[in-house]
């Protein structure tokens, strides 16, 4: 399984970015897929995920109403549209997928058998 994230960069507060994660090496529709992030000096935290058949989306409270996740089966790619970005959104964003990853009882969960991309840096600063 390979996950290649892209789309990060420097953006001013209030701006927008779209992250992409191209997946390969597995049947794309088999698993939920989504995003975590890790800010400097902080623990990794779940941001959003979308179910295997794109039937449901989940978001962390701190991005609800600002971020939108989507997946394109034809392109084996998941996207994260980020609007109204805040300095607190500065982090390395990782895409993740696998048999354990998902959203369960209010939390994003993952396991040892899940795959992670290398991350893309998002910096929100004026």
Short mmCIF file of C-alpha atoms in Angstrom, two decimals:
data_model
loop_
_atom_site.label_atom_id
_atom_site.label_comp_id
_atom_site.label_asym_id
_atom_site.label_seq_id
_atom_site.Cartn_x
_atom_site.Cartn_y
_atom_site.Cartn_z
CA UNK A 1 0.00 0.00 0.00
CA UNK A 2 1.31 3.43 -0.94
CA UNK A 3 -0.15 6.79 -0.08
CA UNK A 4 1.26 9.96 -1.62
CA UNK A 5 0.03 13.21 -0.11
CA UNK A 6 0.42 16.58 -1.79
CA UNK A 7 -1.02 20.07 -1.82
CA UNK A 8 0.47 21.55 1.32
CA UNK A 9 2.09 24.96 1.43
CA UNK A 10 2.07 28.40 2.95
CA UNK A 11 -1.23 30.23 3.11
CA UNK A 12 -2.47 33.31 4.91
CA UNK A 13 -5.10 33.12 7.65
CA UNK A 14 -8.53 32.87 6.09
CA UNK A 15 -7.13 31.25 2.97
CA UNK A 16 -7.76 27.85 1.40
CA UNK A 17 -5.81 24.78 0.34
CA UNK A 18 -6.75 21.43 -1.12
CA UNK A 19 -4.78 18.39 -0.09
CA UNK A 20 -4.69 15.26 -2.23
CA UNK A 21 -3.65 11.74 -1.39
CA UNK A 22 -3.11 9.28 -4.23
CA UNK A 23 -3.42 5.65 -3.19
CA UNK A 24 -2.07 2.50 -4.82
CA UNK A 25 -1.38 -1.12 -4.03
CA UNK A 26 -4.81 -2.07 -2.78
CA UNK A 27 -8.46 -1.93 -3.79
CA UNK A 28 -9.30 1.68 -3.05
CA UNK A 29 -12.90 1.06 -2.07
CA UNK A 30 -12.05 -1.64 0.47
CA UNK A 31 -11.32 0.75 3.34
CA UNK A 32 -12.18 4.06 4.87
CA UNK A 33 -9.54 6.70 4.23
CA UNK A 34 -8.80 10.00 5.88
CA UNK A 35 -6.44 12.49 7.43
CA UNK A 36 -4.54 13.03 10.63
CA UNK A 37 -2.33 15.97 11.45
CA UNK A 38 0.52 16.71 13.81
CA UNK A 39 1.52 20.19 14.84
CA UNK A 40 4.98 20.95 16.24
CA UNK A 41 5.21 19.79 19.83
CA UNK A 42 1.75 18.25 19.80
CA UNK A 43 0.31 14.78 19.48
CA UNK A 44 -1.09 13.47 16.25
CA UNK A 45 -4.84 14.07 15.98
CA UNK A 46 -7.57 12.86 13.67
CA UNK A 47 -8.99 15.42 11.26
CA UNK A 48 -11.45 13.66 8.98
CA UNK A 49 -12.34 10.36 7.39
CA UNK A 50 -14.67 9.08 4.70
CA UNK A 51 -16.15 5.62 4.59
CA UNK A 52 -15.21 2.97 2.06
CA UNK A 53 -18.23 3.61 -0.18
CA UNK A 54 -18.21 7.37 0.46
CA UNK A 55 -21.41 6.90 2.41
CA UNK A 56 -20.38 8.92 5.43
CA UNK A 57 -17.92 11.59 6.43
CA UNK A 58 -16.60 12.41 9.85
CA UNK A 59 -14.83 15.52 11.07
CA UNK A 60 -13.05 16.64 14.18
CA UNK A 61 -14.94 19.43 15.92
CA UNK A 62 -12.16 21.91 15.26
CA UNK A 63 -12.58 21.64 11.46
CA UNK A 64 -16.34 21.20 11.12
CA UNK A 65 -17.79 23.68 8.69
CA UNK A 66 -14.35 24.56 7.31
CA UNK A 67 -12.94 21.31 5.88
CA UNK A 68 -14.55 18.90 3.41
CA UNK A 69 -13.32 15.40 2.61
CA UNK A 70 -14.10 13.55 -0.60
CA UNK A 71 -12.85 10.55 -2.52
CA UNK A 72 -12.61 9.82 -6.23
CA UNK A 73 -12.65 6.10 -6.92
CA UNK A 74 -11.73 6.56 -10.58
CA UNK A 75 -8.52 8.32 -9.54
CA UNK A 76 -7.88 6.37 -6.31
CA UNK A 77 -7.52 9.69 -4.56
CA UNK A 78 -8.88 11.31 -1.42
CA UNK A 79 -9.08 15.07 -1.05
CA UNK A 80 -9.28 17.46 1.86
CA UNK A 81 -10.63 20.88 0.97
CA UNK A 82 -9.58 23.30 3.70
CA UNK A 83 -11.18 26.74 3.94
CA UNK A 84 -11.00 29.56 6.49
CA UNK A 85 -7.61 28.33 7.58
CA UNK A 86 -6.30 29.45 10.94
CA UNK A 87 -2.76 29.53 12.31
CA UNK A 88 -3.80 26.65 14.58
CA UNK A 89 -4.22 24.50 11.46
CA UNK A 90 -0.46 24.59 10.88
CA UNK A 91 0.71 20.99 10.91
CA UNK A 92 1.96 18.09 8.86
CA UNK A 93 -1.07 16.37 7.38
CA UNK A 94 -0.99 12.61 6.85
CA UNK A 95 -3.40 10.44 4.94
CA UNK A 96 -4.18 7.02 6.35
CA UNK A 97 -6.15 3.97 5.33
CA UNK A 98 -6.49 0.33 6.23
CA UNK A 99 -8.60 -2.33 7.89
CA UNK A 100 -8.67 -0.65 11.29
CA UNK A 101 -8.79 3.04 10.42
CA UNK A 102 -12.08 4.79 10.87
CA UNK A 103 -14.32 6.67 13.26
CA UNK A 104 -15.68 4.84 16.27
CA UNK A 105 -17.66 6.21 19.16
CA UNK A 106 -16.50 9.76 18.72
CA UNK A 107 -12.85 9.09 18.00
CA UNK A 108 -10.63 8.42 15.03
CA UNK A 109 -9.05 5.01 15.40
CA UNK A 110 -6.23 3.19 13.66
CA UNK A 111 -4.12 0.09 14.12
CA UNK A 112 -0.76 -1.43 13.30
CA UNK A 113 -1.97 -2.79 9.98
CA UNK A 114 -3.01 0.57 8.60
CA UNK A 115 -0.94 2.50 6.05
CA UNK A 116 0.26 6.07 6.38
CA UNK A 117 1.47 8.53 3.79
CA UNK A 118 4.60 10.62 4.34
CA UNK A 119 2.73 13.81 5.10
CA UNK A 120 2.45 17.25 3.59
CA UNK A 121 3.18 20.44 5.51
CA UNK A 122 0.53 23.11 5.83
CA UNK A 123 1.63 26.45 7.24
CA UNK A 124 -0.92 29.15 7.99
CA UNK A 125 0.78 32.44 8.64
CA UNK A 126 0.66 36.08 7.63
#
